[in-house]
Amino acid sequence: MNLFLKRTMVLLLPIFALLLWNCEKDDICDPATPVTPRLVISFFNAETNQPRNITNLKVLSDEFTTPDTIPVFNGTNEIKIPLNIADDSANFEFIYQSGNTNPDLIYSDEIQFNYTRTTEYVSRACGYRTIFDLNNDIALPPPFLLNGTTPLVEGSWIKNIIVENHNINSENETHLQIYF
């Protein structure tokens, strides 16, 4: 019986080791894995068409409800904001020079983004991500509404908006250009 036990152990030990060797790695999502991209907006001078930095731009939405989640962008000409993965539109209020002590120098415009969503499986560790496509079909609502109007009418500080790329698949490119 002792010999039988030894032979069984000799056979089972390599099988057990092989099973452990082939186990999947821990469920950790690699930071380089693509996730749901944010909308990339670049800002330009309306007169010179050159990139222009924004000053104290506060972006409000239903997603940002507490003061610590309300982003304020300063000294940059590009921002990234998340779209709503549960709906085909997202509303934002862009408040330019939000920190100014003179209320006459604070300007606000509202933009509604309209898009379609596609959910794609990434991996077991990372789950799913949502890809957005700003509407580019005449049968759908326009890709954006500035202060609730279409066609585009100048806002209080935004002079023009151009869709650079309708497909929001990554954050490596500009999707929208705002001229002010």
Coordinates of N, CA and C in Angstrom, one line a residue:
M1 N 0.8 -1.2 0.0 CA 0.0 0.0 0.0 C 0.9 1.3 0.0
N2 N 2.0 1.2 0.7 CA 2.9 2.3 0.8 C 3.4 2.7 -0.6
L3 N 3.8 1.6 -1.4 CA 4.3 1.8 -2.7 C 3.2 2.4 -3.7
F4 N 2.0 1.9 -3.5 CA 0.8 2.5 -4.3 C 0.7 4.0 -4.0
L5 N 0.8 4.4 -2.7 CA 0.6 5.8 -2.3 C 1.7 6.6 -2.9
K6 N 3.0 6.1 -2.9 CA 4.1 6.8 -3.5 C 3.9 7.1 -5.0
R7 N 3.5 6.0 -5.7 CA 3.3 6.1 -7.2 C 2.2 7.1 -7.5
T8 N 1.1 7.1 -6.7 CA 0.0 8.0 -6.9 C 0.5 9.4 -6.7
M9 N 1.2 9.6 -5.7 CA 1.7 11.0 -5.4 C 2.7 11.5 -6.5
V10 N 3.5 10.6 -7.0 CA 4.4 10.9 -8.1 C 3.6 11.3 -9.3
L11 N 2.5 10.7 -9.6 CA 1.7 11.0 -10.8 C 0.9 12.3 -10.5
L12 N 0.3 12.4 -9.4 CA -0.6 13.5 -9.1 C 0.2 14.8 -8.9
L13 N 1.4 14.8 -8.3 CA 2.1 16.0 -8.0 C 2.4 16.8 -9.3
P14 N 2.9 16.2 -10.4 CA 3.1 17.0 -11.6 C 1.8 17.6 -12.2
I15 N 0.7 16.8 -12.1 CA -0.6 17.2 -12.6 C -1.0 18.5 -11.8
F16 N -0.9 18.4 -10.5 CA -1.3 19.5 -9.7 C -0.4 20.7 -9.9
A17 N 0.8 20.5 -10.1 CA 1.7 21.6 -10.4 C 1.4 22.3 -11.8
L18 N 1.1 21.4 -12.7 CA 0.7 21.9 -14.0 C -0.6 22.8 -14.0
L19 N -1.6 22.3 -13.2 CA -2.8 23.1 -13.0 C -2.5 24.4 -12.3
L20 N -1.7 24.5 -11.3 CA -1.4 25.7 -10.7 C -0.6 26.7 -11.7
W21 N 0.2 26.1 -12.5 CA 1.0 26.9 -13.4 C 0.1 27.6 -14.5
N22 N -1.0 26.9 -14.9 CA -1.9 27.4 -15.9 C -3.0 28.2 -15.4
C23 N -3.1 28.5 -14.1 CA -4.1 29.3 -13.5 C -4.0 30.7 -14.1
E24 N -5.2 31.4 -14.3 CA -5.2 32.7 -14.8 C -4.6 33.7 -13.8
K25 N -4.0 34.8 -14.3 CA -3.5 35.8 -13.4 C -4.6 36.5 -12.7
D26 N -4.2 37.2 -11.7 CA -5.2 38.0 -10.9 C -6.0 38.9 -11.8
D27 N -7.3 39.2 -11.4 CA -8.1 40.0 -12.2 C -7.8 41.5 -11.9
I28 N -6.7 42.0 -12.5 CA -6.3 43.3 -12.4 C -6.3 43.9 -13.8
C29 N -7.0 45.0 -13.9 CA -7.1 45.7 -15.2 C -5.8 46.5 -15.5
D30 N -5.1 46.2 -16.5 CA -3.9 46.9 -16.9 C -4.3 48.4 -17.2
P31 N -3.5 49.3 -16.6 CA -3.8 50.7 -16.8 C -3.7 51.2 -18.3
A32 N -3.0 50.4 -19.1 CA -2.9 50.8 -20.5 C -4.1 50.3 -21.3
T33 N -5.0 49.6 -20.7 CA -6.2 49.1 -21.4 C -7.2 50.2 -21.7
P34 N -7.7 50.3 -22.9 CA -8.7 51.4 -23.2 C -9.9 51.3 -22.3
V35 N -10.3 52.4 -21.8 CA -11.6 52.5 -21.0 C -12.5 53.4 -21.7
T36 N -13.7 53.7 -21.1 CA -14.6 54.6 -21.7 C -14.0 56.0 -21.9
P37 N -13.9 56.5 -23.1 CA -13.2 57.7 -23.3 C -14.0 58.9 -23.0
R38 N -13.4 60.0 -22.6 CA -14.0 61.3 -22.4 C -14.0 62.1 -23.6
L39 N -14.9 63.1 -23.7 CA -15.0 64.0 -24.8 C -13.8 65.0 -24.7
V40 N -13.0 65.1 -25.7 CA -11.8 66.0 -25.7 C -12.2 67.3 -26.5
I41 N -12.1 68.4 -25.8 CA -12.5 69.7 -26.3 C -11.3 70.6 -26.4
S42 N -11.0 71.2 -27.5 CA -9.9 72.1 -27.7 C -10.5 73.5 -27.9
F43 N -9.8 74.5 -27.3 CA -10.3 75.9 -27.4 C -9.4 76.7 -28.3
F44 N -10.1 77.6 -29.1 CA -9.4 78.5 -30.0 C -9.9 79.9 -30.0
N45 N -9.0 80.8 -30.4 CA -9.3 82.2 -30.5 C -10.2 82.4 -31.7
A46 N -11.4 83.0 -31.6 CA -12.4 83.1 -32.7 C -11.9 84.0 -33.8
E47 N -11.0 84.9 -33.4 CA -10.5 85.9 -34.4 C -9.2 85.4 -35.2
T48 N -8.4 84.7 -34.5 CA -7.1 84.3 -35.1 C -7.1 82.8 -35.5
N49 N -8.0 82.0 -35.0 CA -8.1 80.5 -35.2 C -6.9 79.8 -34.6
Q50 N -6.2 80.5 -33.6 CA -5.1 79.9 -32.9 C -5.5 79.3 -31.6
P51 N -4.8 78.3 -31.1 CA -5.2 77.7 -29.8 C -5.2 78.8 -28.7
R52 N -6.2 78.7 -27.8 CA -6.3 79.8 -26.8 C -6.6 79.1 -25.4
N53 N -5.8 79.5 -24.4 CA -6.0 79.0 -23.1 C -7.3 79.6 -22.5
I54 N -7.9 78.8 -21.6 CA -9.1 79.2 -20.9 C -8.7 79.7 -19.5
T55 N -9.5 80.5 -18.9 CA -9.3 81.0 -17.6 C -10.5 80.7 -16.7
N56 N -10.2 79.9 -15.7 CA -11.2 79.6 -14.7 C -12.5 79.1 -15.3
L57 N -12.4 78.1 -16.1 CA -13.6 77.5 -16.7 C -14.2 76.4 -15.8
K58 N -15.4 76.7 -15.3 CA -16.0 75.7 -14.4 C -17.0 75.0 -15.3
V59 N -17.0 73.7 -15.2 CA -17.9 72.8 -16.0 C -18.9 72.1 -15.1
L60 N -20.2 72.5 -15.2 CA -21.2 71.9 -14.4 C -22.1 70.9 -15.2
S61 N -22.5 69.8 -14.5 CA -23.4 68.9 -15.1 C -24.0 68.1 -14.0
D62 N -24.9 67.2 -14.4 CA -25.6 66.3 -13.4 C -24.5 65.3 -12.8
E63 N -23.5 65.1 -13.5 CA -22.4 64.2 -13.0 C -21.6 64.8 -11.9
F64 N -21.5 66.1 -12.0 CA -20.7 66.9 -11.0 C -21.6 67.6 -10.1
T65 N -21.9 67.1 -8.9 CA -22.9 67.6 -8.1 C -22.4 68.2 -6.8
T66 N -21.2 67.9 -6.4 CA -20.6 68.4 -5.2 C -19.4 69.3 -5.5
P67 N -19.1 70.3 -4.7 CA -18.0 71.2 -5.0 C -16.7 70.5 -5.3
D68 N -16.4 69.4 -4.6 CA -15.1 68.7 -4.9 C -15.1 68.0 -6.2
T69 N -16.3 67.7 -6.8 CA -16.3 67.0 -8.1 C -16.5 68.0 -9.3
I70 N -16.7 69.3 -9.0 CA -16.9 70.3 -10.1 C -15.5 70.7 -10.6
P71 N -15.2 70.3 -11.9 CA -13.9 70.7 -12.4 C -13.8 72.1 -12.7
V72 N -12.6 72.7 -12.5 CA -12.3 74.1 -12.9 C -11.0 74.0 -13.7
F73 N -11.1 74.4 -14.9 CA -9.9 74.3 -15.8 C -9.3 75.7 -15.9
N74 N -8.0 75.7 -15.9 CA -7.3 77.0 -15.9 C -5.9 76.9 -16.6
G75 N -5.7 77.8 -17.6 CA -4.3 77.8 -18.2 C -4.1 76.7 -19.2
T76 N -5.2 76.2 -19.8 CA -5.0 75.1 -20.8 C -5.9 75.4 -21.9
N77 N -5.6 74.8 -23.1 CA -6.5 75.0 -24.2 C -7.2 73.7 -24.6
E78 N -7.1 72.7 -23.7 CA -7.8 71.4 -24.0 C -8.3 70.8 -22.7
I79 N -9.6 70.3 -22.7 CA -10.2 69.7 -21.5 C -10.8 68.4 -22.0
K80 N -11.0 67.5 -21.0 CA -11.7 66.2 -21.2 C -12.8 66.1 -20.2
I81 N -14.0 65.8 -20.7 CA -15.2 65.7 -19.9 C -15.9 64.4 -20.2
P82 N -16.4 63.7 -19.1 CA -17.1 62.5 -19.4 C -18.6 62.7 -19.9
L83 N -19.0 61.8 -20.8 CA -20.3 61.8 -21.3 C -21.1 60.8 -20.5
N84 N -22.4 60.9 -20.5 CA -23.3 60.1 -19.8 C -23.4 58.7 -20.5
I85 N -23.0 57.6 -19.8 CA -23.1 56.3 -20.4 C -24.5 55.7 -20.3
A86 N -25.4 56.3 -19.6 CA -26.7 55.7 -19.4 C -27.8 56.5 -20.3
D87 N -27.4 57.5 -21.1 CA -28.3 58.2 -21.9 C -27.7 58.6 -23.2
D88 N -28.5 59.0 -24.1 CA -28.0 59.5 -25.4 C -27.7 61.0 -25.5
S89 N -27.7 61.6 -24.4 CA -27.3 63.1 -24.4 C -26.8 63.4 -23.0
A90 N -26.0 64.5 -23.0 CA -25.4 65.0 -21.7 C -25.4 66.5 -21.8
N91 N -25.8 67.1 -20.7 CA -25.9 68.6 -20.6 C -24.8 69.1 -19.7
F92 N -24.2 70.2 -20.2 CA -23.1 70.8 -19.4 C -23.3 72.3 -19.4
E93 N -22.9 73.0 -18.3 CA -22.9 74.4 -18.3 C -21.4 74.8 -18.2
F94 N -21.0 75.6 -19.2 CA -19.6 76.1 -19.2 C -19.5 77.5 -18.7
I95 N -18.9 77.7 -17.6 CA -18.9 79.0 -16.9 C -17.5 79.6 -17.1
Y96 N -17.3 80.5 -18.0 CA -16.0 81.1 -18.3 C -15.7 82.2 -17.3
Q97 N -14.5 82.3 -16.7 CA -14.0 83.2 -15.7 C -14.9 83.1 -14.5
S98 N -15.1 81.9 -14.1 CA -16.0 81.6 -12.9 C -15.5 82.2 -11.6
G99 N -14.2 82.4 -11.5 CA -13.7 82.9 -10.2 C -13.6 84.4 -10.1
N100 N -14.1 85.1 -11.2 CA -14.0 86.6 -11.2 C -14.9 87.2 -10.1
T101 N -14.4 88.2 -9.4 CA -15.1 88.9 -8.4 C -16.2 89.8 -9.0
N102 N -16.1 90.2 -10.2 CA -17.0 91.0 -10.9 C -18.0 90.1 -11.7
P103 N -19.3 90.0 -11.2 CA -20.2 89.1 -11.9 C -20.5 89.5 -13.3
D104 N -20.2 90.7 -13.7 CA -20.5 91.1 -15.1 C -19.4 90.5 -16.1
L105 N -18.3 90.0 -15.5 CA -17.3 89.4 -16.3 C -17.3 87.8 -16.3
I106 N -18.4 87.3 -15.7 CA -18.5 85.8 -15.7 C -19.6 85.5 -16.8
Y107 N -19.2 84.6 -17.7 CA -20.0 84.2 -18.8 C -20.4 82.8 -18.8
S108 N -21.6 82.5 -19.1 CA -22.1 81.1 -19.0 C -22.8 80.7 -20.3
D109 N -22.5 79.5 -20.8 CA -23.2 78.9 -22.0 C -23.5 77.5 -21.6
E110 N -24.6 77.0 -22.1 CA -25.0 75.6 -21.9 C -24.9 74.8 -23.2
I111 N -24.3 73.6 -23.1 CA -24.2 72.8 -24.3 C -24.8 71.4 -24.0
Q112 N -25.6 71.0 -24.9 CA -26.2 69.6 -24.8 C -25.5 68.8 -25.9
F113 N -24.9 67.7 -25.6 CA -24.3 66.8 -26.6 C -25.2 65.7 -26.8
N114 N -25.4 65.4 -28.1 CA -26.3 64.3 -28.5 C -25.5 63.2 -29.2
Y115 N -25.6 62.0 -28.8 CA -24.8 60.9 -29.4 C -25.5 59.6 -29.3
T116 N -24.9 58.6 -30.0 CA -25.3 57.2 -29.8 C -24.2 56.5 -29.0
R117 N -24.6 55.4 -28.4 CA -23.6 54.7 -27.5 C -23.5 53.2 -28.0
T118 N -22.3 52.7 -27.9 CA -22.0 51.3 -28.1 C -21.2 50.8 -26.9
T119 N -21.7 49.7 -26.3 CA -21.0 49.1 -25.2 C -20.2 47.9 -25.8
E120 N -18.9 47.9 -25.4 CA -18.1 46.8 -25.9 C -17.3 46.1 -24.7
Y121 N -17.2 44.8 -24.8 CA -16.5 44.0 -23.7 C -15.0 44.2 -23.9
V122 N -14.3 44.5 -22.8 CA -12.9 44.7 -22.8 C -12.2 43.5 -22.3
S123 N -12.5 43.1 -21.1 CA -11.9 41.8 -20.5 C -12.7 41.6 -19.2
R124 N -12.4 40.4 -18.6 CA -13.0 40.0 -17.4 C -12.6 41.0 -16.3
A125 N -11.3 41.4 -16.3 CA -10.8 42.3 -15.3 C -11.3 43.7 -15.5
C126 N -11.4 44.2 -16.7 CA -11.7 45.6 -17.0 C -13.2 45.8 -17.2
G127 N -13.9 44.7 -17.5 CA -15.4 44.9 -17.7 C -15.7 45.4 -19.1
Y128 N -16.6 46.4 -19.2 CA -17.1 47.0 -20.4 C -16.6 48.4 -20.5
R129 N -16.7 48.9 -21.7 CA -16.4 50.4 -22.0 C -17.5 50.8 -23.0
T130 N -17.8 52.1 -22.9 CA -18.8 52.7 -23.8 C -18.1 53.6 -24.8
I131 N -18.4 53.4 -26.1 CA -17.9 54.2 -27.2 C -19.1 55.1 -27.6
F132 N -18.8 56.4 -27.9 CA -19.8 57.4 -28.2 C -19.6 57.8 -29.7
D133 N -20.7 58.2 -30.3 CA -20.6 58.7 -31.7 C -21.5 59.9 -31.7
L134 N -20.9 61.1 -31.8 CA -21.7 62.4 -31.8 C -22.6 62.3 -33.1
N135 N -23.9 62.5 -32.9 CA -24.8 62.4 -34.0 C -24.3 63.1 -35.3
N136 N -24.4 62.3 -36.4 CA -24.0 62.8 -37.7 C -25.0 62.4 -38.8
D137 N -26.2 62.2 -38.3 CA -27.3 61.8 -39.2 C -28.4 62.8 -39.1
I138 N -28.9 63.2 -40.3 CA -29.9 64.3 -40.3 C -31.2 63.8 -39.6
A139 N -31.4 62.5 -39.5 CA -32.6 61.9 -38.9 C -32.5 62.0 -37.3
L140 N -31.3 62.2 -36.8 CA -31.1 62.3 -35.4 C -31.0 63.7 -34.9
P141 N -31.1 64.0 -33.6 CA -30.8 65.3 -33.1 C -29.4 65.8 -33.5
P142 N -29.2 67.1 -33.6 CA -27.8 67.5 -33.9 C -26.8 67.1 -32.9
P143 N -25.5 67.1 -33.2 CA -24.5 66.6 -32.3 C -24.4 67.5 -31.0
F144 N -24.8 68.7 -31.1 CA -24.8 69.6 -29.9 C -25.8 70.7 -30.1
L145 N -26.3 71.2 -29.0 CA -27.1 72.4 -29.0 C -26.4 73.4 -28.1
L146 N -26.2 74.6 -28.6 CA -25.6 75.7 -27.7 C -26.8 76.5 -27.2
N147 N -27.0 76.5 -25.9 CA -28.0 77.3 -25.3 C -29.4 76.9 -25.8
G148 N -29.6 75.6 -26.2 CA -30.8 75.1 -26.6 C -31.2 75.4 -28.0
T149 N -30.3 76.0 -28.9 CA -30.7 76.4 -30.2 C -30.0 75.6 -31.3
T150 N -30.6 75.5 -32.4 CA -30.0 75.0 -33.6 C -30.7 75.7 -34.8
P151 N -30.0 76.2 -35.8 CA -28.6 76.1 -36.0 C -27.9 77.0 -34.9
L152 N -26.6 76.8 -35.0 CA -25.7 77.5 -34.0 C -25.9 79.0 -34.0
V153 N -26.2 79.5 -32.8 CA -26.3 80.9 -32.5 C -25.2 81.2 -31.5
E154 N -24.5 82.3 -31.6 CA -23.5 82.7 -30.6 C -24.0 82.6 -29.2
G155 N -23.2 82.1 -28.3 CA -23.5 82.2 -26.9 C -23.0 83.4 -26.3
S156 N -23.0 83.4 -24.9 CA -22.5 84.6 -24.2 C -21.0 84.7 -24.3
W157 N -20.3 83.6 -24.5 CA -18.8 83.7 -24.7 C -18.4 82.8 -25.8
I158 N -19.1 81.7 -26.1 CA -18.8 80.8 -27.2 C -19.3 81.4 -28.5
K159 N -18.4 81.5 -29.5 CA -18.7 82.1 -30.8 C -19.0 81.0 -31.8
N160 N -18.4 79.9 -31.7 CA -18.6 78.8 -32.7 C -18.1 77.5 -32.1
I161 N -18.7 76.4 -32.6 CA -18.4 75.0 -32.2 C -18.2 74.2 -33.5
I162 N -17.2 73.5 -33.6 CA -16.9 72.6 -34.8 C -16.7 71.2 -34.3
V163 N -17.4 70.2 -34.8 CA -17.1 68.8 -34.5 C -15.9 68.4 -35.4
E164 N -14.8 68.1 -34.7 CA -13.6 67.6 -35.4 C -13.7 66.1 -35.7
N165 N -14.2 65.4 -34.8 CA -14.3 63.9 -34.9 C -15.5 63.4 -34.2
H166 N -16.5 62.9 -35.0 CA -17.7 62.4 -34.4 C -17.5 61.1 -33.5
N167 N -16.6 60.3 -33.9 CA -16.4 59.1 -33.2 C -15.5 59.3 -31.9
I168 N -16.0 59.0 -30.8 CA -15.3 59.2 -29.5 C -14.9 57.8 -29.0
N169 N -13.7 57.4 -29.6 CA -13.2 56.0 -29.3 C -12.0 56.1 -28.4
S170 N -11.3 57.2 -28.3 CA -10.1 57.4 -27.5 C -10.0 58.8 -27.1
E171 N -9.1 59.1 -26.2 CA -8.8 60.4 -25.7 C -7.5 61.0 -26.4
N172 N -7.1 60.4 -27.5 CA -5.8 60.8 -28.1 C -6.0 61.8 -29.2
E173 N -7.3 62.3 -29.4 CA -7.5 63.3 -30.5 C -8.6 64.2 -30.0
T174 N -8.7 65.4 -30.6 CA -9.7 66.3 -30.3 C -11.0 65.9 -31.0
H175 N -12.1 66.0 -30.3 CA -13.4 65.7 -30.8 C -14.2 66.9 -31.2
L176 N -14.0 68.0 -30.4 CA -14.8 69.2 -30.6 C -13.8 70.4 -30.4
Q177 N -14.1 71.4 -31.3 CA -13.3 72.7 -31.1 C -14.3 73.8 -30.8
I178 N -14.0 74.5 -29.7 CA -14.8 75.7 -29.3 C -14.0 77.0 -29.6
Y179 N -14.6 77.9 -30.3 CA -14.0 79.2 -30.6 C -14.7 80.3 -29.7
F180 N -13.8 81.1 -29.1 CA -14.3 82.2 -28.3 C -13.4 83.4 -28.3

